Each structure stands twice: as C-alpha cells, then as structure tokens.
Short mmCIF file of C-alpha atoms in Angstrom, two decimals:
data_model
loop_
_atom_site.label_atom_id
_atom_site.label_comp_id
_atom_site.label_asym_id
_atom_site.label_seq_id
_atom_site.Cartn_x
_atom_site.Cartn_y
_atom_site.Cartn_z
CA UNK A 251 1.17 37.65 2.45
CA UNK A 252 0.62 34.24 4.04
CA UNK A 253 3.08 32.30 6.19
CA UNK A 254 3.01 28.52 5.92
CA UNK A 255 4.50 26.42 8.70
CA UNK A 256 5.58 22.98 7.54
CA UNK A 257 5.93 20.20 10.09
CA UNK A 258 7.34 16.85 8.93
CA UNK A 259 5.66 13.90 10.58
CA UNK A 260 4.81 10.25 10.00
CA UNK A 261 1.67 11.23 8.13
CA UNK A 262 3.57 13.47 5.69
CA UNK A 263 4.17 17.18 5.61
CA UNK A 264 1.41 19.19 7.24
CA UNK A 265 0.91 22.84 6.32
CA UNK A 266 -0.66 25.39 8.60
CA UNK A 267 -1.37 28.95 7.44
CA UNK A 268 -0.79 30.83 10.67
CA UNK A 269 -0.95 34.52 9.73
CA UNK A 270 -3.72 35.29 7.24
CA UNK A 271 -5.26 37.52 9.93
CA UNK A 272 -1.99 39.36 10.42
CA UNK A 273 -1.67 39.81 6.66
CA UNK A 274 -5.19 41.21 6.34
CA UNK A 275 -4.62 43.49 9.33
CA UNK A 276 -1.52 44.96 7.68
CA UNK A 277 -3.46 45.54 4.48
CA UNK A 278 -6.29 47.22 6.34
CA UNK A 279 -3.87 49.47 8.18
CA UNK A 280 -2.12 50.54 5.01
CA UNK A 281 -5.31 51.22 3.12
CA UNK A 282 -7.19 53.14 5.78
CA UNK A 283 -4.35 55.29 7.08
CA UNK A 284 -2.16 57.47 4.88
CA UNK A 285 0.82 59.22 6.41
CA UNK A 286 3.14 61.65 4.61
CA UNK A 287 6.53 62.42 6.09
CA UNK A 288 8.69 65.21 4.70
CA UNK A 289 12.39 65.28 5.53
CA UNK A 290 15.34 67.45 4.70
CA UNK A 291 18.60 65.86 3.47
CA UNK A 292 20.17 66.20 6.94
CA UNK A 293 17.14 65.60 9.12
CA UNK A 294 16.80 62.51 11.29
CA UNK A 295 13.98 60.23 10.17
CA UNK A 296 11.46 59.70 12.95
CA UNK A 297 8.58 57.41 11.93
CA UNK A 298 5.18 58.21 13.34
CA UNK A 299 3.25 55.61 15.38
CA UNK A 300 1.42 54.09 12.38
CA UNK A 301 4.58 53.71 10.28
CA UNK A 302 6.47 52.31 13.27
CA UNK A 303 3.77 49.69 13.80
CA UNK A 304 3.90 48.80 10.12
CA UNK A 305 7.70 48.38 10.28
CA UNK A 306 7.43 46.07 13.28
CA UNK A 307 4.84 43.96 11.48
CA UNK A 308 7.07 43.64 8.42
CA UNK A 309 10.06 42.63 10.56
CA UNK A 310 7.87 40.07 12.34
CA UNK A 311 6.70 38.64 9.01
CA UNK A 312 10.26 38.46 7.67
CA UNK A 313 11.40 36.71 10.83
CA UNK A 314 8.51 34.28 10.73
CA UNK A 315 9.13 33.50 7.06
CA UNK A 316 12.49 31.99 7.93
CA UNK A 317 12.38 28.14 7.72
CA UNK A 318 11.34 26.46 10.95
CA UNK A 319 12.74 22.99 11.47
CA UNK A 320 11.11 20.35 13.63
CA UNK A 321 12.66 16.94 14.04
CA UNK A 322 10.65 13.74 13.69
CA UNK A 323 11.50 12.95 17.28
CA UNK A 324 9.81 16.15 18.45
CA UNK A 325 6.64 15.38 16.50
CA UNK A 326 6.48 11.67 17.25
CA UNK A 327 5.14 12.03 20.78
CA UNK A 328 2.13 13.93 19.44
CA UNK A 329 1.64 11.67 16.42
CA UNK A 330 1.43 8.37 18.27
CA UNK A 331 -1.89 9.10 20.07
CA UNK A 332 -3.35 10.21 16.72
CA UNK A 333 -2.50 6.79 15.24
CA UNK A 334 -4.14 5.05 18.16
CA UNK A 335 -7.26 7.20 17.94
CA UNK A 336 -7.65 6.31 14.28
CA UNK A 337 -8.01 2.65 15.27
CA UNK A 338 -5.13 1.53 13.09
CA UNK A 339 -4.26 -2.14 13.46
CA UNK A 340 -1.12 -3.75 14.75
CA UNK A 341 0.34 -5.94 12.04
CA UNK A 342 2.61 -8.94 11.96
CA UNK A 343 4.32 -9.52 8.60
CA UNK A 344 5.27 -13.12 7.95
CA UNK A 345 7.97 -13.51 5.33
CA UNK A 346 9.63 -10.22 6.27
CA UNK A 347 13.04 -11.44 5.10
CA UNK A 348 11.72 -11.42 1.53
CA UNK A 349 11.58 -8.31 -0.66
CA UNK A 350 7.79 -8.08 -0.60
CA UNK A 351 7.64 -8.52 3.17
CA UNK A 352 10.21 -5.78 3.65
CA UNK A 353 8.27 -3.44 1.37
CA UNK A 354 5.08 -4.04 3.38
CA UNK A 355 6.82 -3.28 6.69
CA UNK A 356 8.23 -0.04 5.29
CA UNK A 357 4.78 0.95 3.98
CA UNK A 358 3.20 0.08 7.36
CA UNK A 359 5.66 2.24 9.28
CA UNK A 360 5.10 5.08 6.82
CA UNK A 361 1.33 4.78 7.36
CA UNK A 362 1.71 4.95 11.14
CA UNK A 363 0.90 1.30 11.89
CA UNK A 364 2.61 -0.59 14.69
CA UNK A 365 4.62 -3.56 13.41
CA UNK A 366 5.15 -6.50 15.78
CA UNK A 367 8.89 -7.32 15.85
CA UNK A 368 8.39 -11.04 15.16
CA UNK A 369 7.84 -12.97 11.93
CA UNK A 370 7.61 -16.48 10.51
CA UNK A 371 10.64 -17.62 8.56
CA UNK A 372 12.12 -20.77 7.13
CA UNK A 373 13.52 -23.58 9.25
CA UNK A 374 17.07 -22.26 8.91
CA UNK A 375 15.88 -18.72 9.82
CA UNK A 376 14.85 -19.69 13.34
CA UNK A 377 16.10 -17.28 16.01
CA UNK A 378 17.72 -15.01 13.44
CA UNK A 379 16.99 -11.29 13.32
CA UNK A 380 16.65 -8.95 10.35
CA UNK A 381 16.64 -5.17 10.17
CA UNK A 382 13.67 -3.74 8.25
CA UNK A 383 12.59 -0.11 8.23
CA UNK A 384 14.74 0.63 11.27
CA UNK A 385 13.15 -2.21 13.25
CA UNK A 386 14.79 -5.43 14.42
CA UNK A 387 12.52 -8.38 13.57
CA UNK A 388 12.94 -11.77 15.27
CA UNK A 389 12.39 -14.73 12.91
CA UNK A 390 10.82 -18.01 14.04
CA UNK A 391 10.88 -21.35 12.26
CA UNK A 392 7.90 -23.61 11.42
CA UNK A 393 8.01 -25.55 14.70
CA UNK A 394 7.51 -22.36 16.75
CA UNK A 395 4.70 -20.84 14.69
CA UNK A 396 1.66 -21.73 16.80
CA UNK A 397 3.13 -20.74 20.16
CA UNK A 398 4.54 -17.48 18.80
CA UNK A 399 1.33 -16.44 17.04
CA UNK A 400 -0.85 -17.29 20.04
CA UNK A 401 1.33 -15.18 22.32
CA UNK A 402 1.36 -12.25 19.90
CA UNK A 403 -2.43 -12.38 19.42
CA UNK A 404 -2.94 -12.44 23.20
CA UNK A 405 -0.75 -9.36 23.56
CA UNK A 406 -2.25 -7.50 20.58
CA UNK A 407 -5.99 -8.25 20.25
CA UNK A 408 -6.21 -5.84 17.29
CA UNK A 409 -3.61 -7.87 15.39
CA UNK A 410 -3.80 -8.34 11.61
CA UNK A 411 -1.38 -10.87 10.12
CA UNK A 412 0.04 -10.21 6.66
CA UNK A 413 1.41 -13.23 4.81
CA UNK A 414 4.11 -12.88 2.15
CA UNK A 415 5.86 -16.19 2.63
CA UNK A 416 6.20 -18.85 -0.11
CA UNK A 417 3.60 -20.87 -2.05
CA UNK A 418 4.47 -24.09 -0.20
CA UNK A 419 3.59 -22.44 3.14
CA UNK A 420 0.25 -20.91 2.11
CA UNK A 421 -2.05 -23.72 3.23
CA UNK A 422 -0.27 -24.56 6.48
CA UNK A 423 -0.15 -20.90 7.47
CA UNK A 424 -3.81 -20.35 6.61
CA UNK A 425 -4.79 -23.38 8.72
CA UNK A 426 -2.86 -21.92 11.66
CA UNK A 427 -4.40 -18.44 11.30
CA UNK A 428 -7.84 -20.04 11.12
CA UNK A 429 -7.21 -22.28 14.12
CA UNK A 430 -6.13 -19.37 16.31
CA UNK A 431 -8.80 -17.08 14.86
CA UNK A 432 -6.51 -14.22 13.90
CA UNK A 433 -7.62 -12.00 10.98
CA UNK A 434 -5.16 -12.12 8.11
CA UNK A 435 -4.28 -10.76 4.68
CA UNK A 436 -2.96 -13.43 2.33
CA UNK A 437 -0.67 -11.75 -0.19
CA UNK A 438 1.19 -14.95 -1.04
CA UNK A 439 0.06 -16.58 -4.27
CA UNK A 440 0.20 -20.28 -5.09
CA UNK A 441 -0.58 -23.23 -2.88
CA UNK A 442 -3.84 -25.17 -3.15
CA UNK A 443 -6.31 -22.30 -3.56
CA UNK A 444 -9.45 -24.45 -3.28
CA UNK A 445 -8.17 -25.91 -0.03
CA UNK A 446 -7.20 -22.42 1.14
CA UNK A 447 -10.69 -21.00 0.57
CA UNK A 448 -12.41 -24.03 2.11
CA UNK A 449 -10.19 -23.88 5.21
CA UNK A 450 -10.91 -20.21 5.82
CA UNK A 451 -14.62 -20.42 5.01
CA UNK A 452 -15.11 -23.34 7.40
CA UNK A 453 -13.28 -21.56 10.23
CA UNK A 454 -15.27 -18.30 9.92
CA UNK A 455 -12.36 -15.90 10.39
CA UNK A 456 -11.84 -12.47 8.89
CA UNK A 457 -9.54 -12.62 5.89
CA UNK A 458 -8.58 -10.74 2.74
CA UNK A 459 -7.36 -13.11 0.06
CA UNK A 460 -6.53 -11.74 -3.36
CA UNK A 461 -4.18 -12.71 -6.17
CA UNK A 462 -3.47 -9.02 -6.69
CA UNK A 463 -2.83 -6.26 -4.13
CA UNK A 464 -2.05 -3.38 -6.51
CA UNK A 465 -4.79 -0.75 -6.35
CA UNK A 466 -4.98 0.17 -10.02
CA UNK A 467 -4.65 -3.43 -11.18
CA UNK A 468 -7.49 -4.32 -8.81
CA UNK A 469 -9.63 -1.70 -10.53
CA UNK A 470 -8.81 -3.32 -13.88
CA UNK A 471 -9.79 -6.73 -12.49
CA UNK A 472 -13.05 -5.27 -11.19
CA UNK A 473 -13.82 -3.91 -14.66
CA UNK A 474 -13.09 -7.33 -16.14
CA UNK A 475 -15.44 -8.98 -13.64
CA UNK A 476 -18.22 -6.54 -14.51
CA UNK A 477 -17.73 -7.12 -18.23
CA UNK A 478 -17.76 -10.89 -17.74
CA UNK A 479 -20.96 -10.74 -15.67
CA UNK A 480 -22.83 -8.40 -17.99
CA UNK A 481 -21.66 -9.72 -21.35
CA UNK A 482 -21.17 -13.50 -21.03
CA UNK A 483 -20.08 -15.14 -24.27
CA UNK A 484 -19.11 -11.84 -25.91
CA UNK A 485 -15.80 -13.31 -27.11
CA UNK A 486 -17.02 -16.81 -28.00
CA UNK A 487 -14.78 -18.40 -30.57
CA UNK A 488 -11.86 -16.06 -29.95
CA UNK A 489 -8.43 -17.50 -29.24
CA UNK A 490 -6.37 -16.21 -26.32
CA UNK A 491 -2.63 -15.87 -25.82
CA UNK A 492 -1.22 -14.90 -22.42
CA UNK A 493 2.28 -13.80 -21.49
CA UNK A 494 3.35 -12.92 -17.95
CA UNK A 495 6.82 -11.88 -16.80
CA UNK A 496 7.98 -11.66 -13.18
CA UNK A 497 11.29 -11.72 -11.33
CA UNK A 498 13.05 -15.08 -11.34
CA UNK A 499 12.33 -15.59 -7.63
CA UNK A 500 8.58 -15.91 -8.32
CA UNK A 501 8.09 -19.64 -8.75
CA UNK A 502 4.35 -19.90 -9.35
CA UNK A 503 2.19 -18.70 -12.21
CA UNK A 504 0.74 -15.22 -11.72
CA UNK A 505 -2.50 -15.26 -9.73
CA UNK A 506 -3.54 -12.07 -11.52
CA UNK A 507 -3.17 -13.78 -14.88
CA UNK A 508 -5.35 -16.65 -13.66
CA UNK A 509 -8.02 -14.21 -12.48
CA UNK A 510 -8.07 -12.36 -15.80
CA UNK A 511 -8.22 -15.65 -17.72
CA UNK A 512 -11.19 -16.69 -15.58
CA UNK A 513 -13.00 -13.55 -16.75
CA UNK A 514 -12.18 -14.30 -20.37
CA UNK A 515 -13.55 -17.81 -19.94
CA UNK A 516 -16.85 -16.32 -18.75
CA UNK A 517 -16.76 -14.18 -21.87
CA UNK A 518 -16.69 -17.36 -23.99
CA UNK A 519 -12.96 -17.96 -24.48
CA UNK A 520 -11.52 -21.45 -24.03
CA UNK A 521 -8.03 -21.51 -22.53
CA UNK A 522 -5.72 -23.98 -20.79
CA UNK A 523 -3.65 -22.50 -17.95
CA UNK A 524 -0.71 -24.61 -19.06
CA UNK A 525 -0.55 -22.46 -22.21
CA UNK A 526 0.45 -19.33 -20.25
CA UNK A 527 3.81 -18.11 -21.49
CA UNK A 528 5.68 -17.63 -18.22
CA UNK A 529 8.93 -15.68 -18.58
CA UNK A 530 11.49 -15.74 -15.78
CA UNK A 531 14.74 -15.38 -17.73
CA UNK A 532 16.21 -11.89 -17.10
CA UNK A 533 17.73 -11.61 -20.58
CA UNK A 534 14.42 -12.42 -22.28
CA UNK A 535 12.63 -10.02 -19.95
CA UNK A 536 14.82 -7.14 -21.08
CA UNK A 537 15.16 -8.01 -24.77
CA UNK A 538 11.76 -9.55 -25.54
CA UNK A 539 9.36 -8.14 -22.96
CA UNK A 540 10.93 -4.69 -22.56
CA UNK A 541 11.42 -4.73 -18.80
CA UNK A 542 13.81 -1.93 -17.67
CA UNK A 543 17.02 -3.53 -16.41
CA UNK A 544 16.75 -1.91 -12.98
CA UNK A 545 13.40 -3.66 -12.42
CA UNK A 546 14.31 -7.17 -13.56
CA UNK A 547 14.43 -8.19 -9.88
CA UNK A 548 10.97 -6.77 -9.17
CA UNK A 549 8.29 -6.37 -11.85
CA UNK A 550 5.00 -7.74 -13.19
CA UNK A 551 4.30 -7.45 -16.93
CA UNK A 552 1.14 -9.00 -18.39
CA UNK A 553 -0.13 -9.21 -21.96
CA UNK A 554 -3.44 -10.78 -23.07
CA UNK A 555 -4.14 -11.07 -26.82
CA UNK A 556 -7.55 -12.06 -28.20
CA UNK A 557 -7.96 -12.97 -31.88
CA UNK A 558 -11.18 -13.61 -33.79
CA UNK A 559 -11.74 -17.00 -35.52
CA UNK A 560 -10.96 -15.52 -38.95
CA UNK A 561 -8.01 -13.52 -37.55
CA UNK A 562 -9.40 -10.22 -38.84
CA UNK A 563 -10.03 -8.75 -35.35
CA UNK A 564 -7.73 -8.64 -32.35
CA UNK A 565 -7.80 -7.12 -28.87
CA UNK A 566 -4.91 -6.60 -26.47
CA UNK A 567 -5.01 -5.99 -22.73
CA UNK A 568 -1.75 -5.05 -21.06
CA UNK A 569 -0.64 -3.92 -17.61
CA UNK A 570 2.97 -3.45 -16.52
CA UNK A 571 4.24 -2.78 -13.01
CA UNK A 572 7.81 -1.94 -12.01
CA UNK A 573 8.80 -2.25 -8.35
CA UNK A 574 6.76 -3.38 -5.34
CA UNK A 575 5.38 -0.21 -3.76
CA UNK A 576 1.98 -0.57 -5.47
CA UNK A 577 1.47 -3.97 -3.80
CA UNK A 578 2.79 -2.87 -0.40
CA UNK A 579 0.45 0.13 -0.26
CA UNK A 580 -2.51 -2.00 -1.34
CA UNK A 581 -1.66 -4.54 1.36
CA UNK A 582 -1.74 -1.84 4.03
CA UNK A 583 -5.11 -0.68 2.67
CA UNK A 584 -6.36 -4.27 3.00
CA UNK A 585 -5.10 -4.56 6.59
CA UNK A 586 -6.81 -1.30 7.60
CA UNK A 587 -10.00 -2.38 5.80
CA UNK A 588 -9.99 -5.73 7.63
CA UNK A 589 -9.36 -4.09 11.00
CA UNK A 590 -12.43 -1.91 10.49
CA UNK A 591 -14.50 -4.98 9.62
CA UNK A 592 -13.40 -6.56 12.90
CA UNK A 593 -14.15 -3.40 14.89
CA UNK A 594 -17.63 -3.06 13.37
CA UNK A 595 -18.35 -6.75 13.97
CA UNK A 596 -19.11 -7.25 10.28
CA UNK A 597 -19.63 -10.69 8.80
CA UNK A 598 -16.71 -13.05 9.32
CA UNK A 599 -15.84 -14.15 5.81
CA UNK A 600 -13.28 -13.99 3.04
CA UNK A 601 -12.99 -10.55 1.46
CA UNK A 602 -10.92 -9.63 -1.57
CA UNK A 603 -9.32 -6.47 -2.87
CA UNK A 604 -12.36 -5.67 -4.98
CA UNK A 605 -14.33 -5.46 -1.70
CA UNK A 606 -11.70 -3.04 -0.42
CA UNK A 607 -11.92 -1.00 -3.61
CA UNK A 608 -15.72 -0.88 -3.61
CA UNK A 609 -15.80 0.50 -0.07
CA UNK A 610 -13.41 3.26 -1.03
CA UNK A 611 -10.99 2.27 1.73
CA UNK A 612 -7.86 2.77 -0.31
CA UNK A 613 -5.70 5.71 0.75
#
C-alpha cells in the first residue's frame, strides 16, 4: 500500500509517496510473525501486542488515505522563492487587451512568471485598465511608451518584453525596444520585416523574432528548412497553391505561410505571394475550409499543394490549429530561452523559434 499526497500549486499537481517504508514495515511484520488467537463465542477478544500494533497501523493508513486539501494560498508562499531561484524572467506583454496578449499573460502566470501590470495600448486605450488572469493591467498610449518602458526596465533588470500588438506598430515598437536595450519577443506579424531585422541587428539587442510561435509548427518549419538546404531544386517545375485561413481580426498574410513558401522556393518552386488564397470570411471558413464553428474567432489552417508539370504527381502539406494556447505556450518558452541567453551573456543577436527548439528549451 502506498499513500500519495497531492499538493496543488502553480507548477501543477505534485505527488509525494510518503509511506512506502510504513507499507513495507507492515508487510514484514505480517510475514515474519504469525499469531493464532482462539476464542469462544462469549469470550472477549483481546488482541496480543503484534495484532494490536497491526491494527493501529491499518487505522493510521486509512486515516492518512483520506483526501488532504491544501489551498493555493497556503502553497504560494513556498512556491514564489522556487520561481525566483529558477531565474524566470519578468515579462511585460504589450497588446494585452487583444486575445493573443491575454492568452500569453495567462500562460505566463501558469508558468510562474511575474507579469508587470503595465502594457502598451492604442491611443484611445491610454490610462485604461484591463483584467487579465486575475491581474489589473494599466494601458498606456503611444505617447507614453518610452517613459513607461524605461521606468519598467529600470525597476526590473531581468525584464523580457513580449509584443502582440498590431502590424502597424511592429517597427515603431522594435525601434523603441532597441533604443532602450530591452530584450524582447516579437510575436506580432506584419510590418516591414526587412526594416525590423535591420533595426534589431544594428542595435545589438537580444530578441526572438519568429513568424510562428507554436511548438509543433516550429518543428515542421525546421524540417522544411532542412529539406530546402539539403535538397535544393527538388521540386523544380512544380506549381504551388497556398490557402491560409485565420480569424477575421488578422489583417496581414500569415507569416508562417510566407516562411513555408520561402522553403518551397529554395526547393525550386516559383511563387508570387500575391497568389496566396487568404480566407477571412467566417462562413467560408466553416463551409469550405472545415473550421469548427467554435474556433472561427481563433484558428490557423494552412494548405500547400504541389503539382508536377504534367499534373500526374501531387503533394500536400497541411497543418491546422484551433485556439491560441499553442502560441501562448511557445511564447513563454521563447521568453525563458531569451532570459537564459541574457544571463549567460550569450551573443546579442536575433534568435528565432527554431533556435529555441534546437536547444531543447521548450517545456
């Protein structure tokens, strides 16, 4: 018999087997000592010392097997120092009023990271507050960005900024992060990507920039990169069709689709990005693409079809994601990865999610 004590905490349920020794002791006692007690129908049962000990042990085990409840509040005081000892970063999530920003904050809290209660918002969001994951986050407009970020970085030197704003803010935000020198994870797609990379490279700051934050999709992209590097021109002459479907609130073309197309181009395929079939209409997403209705407001479906010149051979690559948790978890992995790069004084450069994957830093 083994008793398992379960303690809920911010790192999940922890199990501790606390009485294997007791269990083995009981077994040893019962196997090495044999006691026979004979009673008459009206005699009073008086257990000997060995049997009495055995009865007490059984009662103790039964009592201990009753569920033990510990509140999160009781555990929290012991969990906080553990988080600090692990060197987990403090993060600031810009764009926290959006669905992706909210998902990242919830994932950060679940992982034991400290979330700064301030965030960049739109001009009309200035001085507003939003409730996310039980925290009250103060929003600041564009005119306050530099002062707010400087103050936060001074207070939290281990700060990692996570950006899930809008495509039109990508370049301005990246310039600000680079100017102040704060490490950041750019989860927002769109903007002028060449300008983005040049800005960050010239400033020599730590950054993770990737069109895709989902762990498993990153692995697929890594496989595509390897295939493109090792077998250039393998699909020369093939035609390519690309369809990508996302929630209507996603204005730009999928960065993941662009990355996959880049790999196909290295493999010998000619393709114009303007030919991507971009679907944002909810009705078409359900009826044509096959998106479950409950995920119309948050999904990423991709289909890549390759056809040989004589149309006798075809290949299809497909990956479908419902919800946002896969991206939020990957973003937290990227933030932890970047924090460790800072702590180890690694090279200040732009990393991507393939770097994170290759180092095995995904939880």
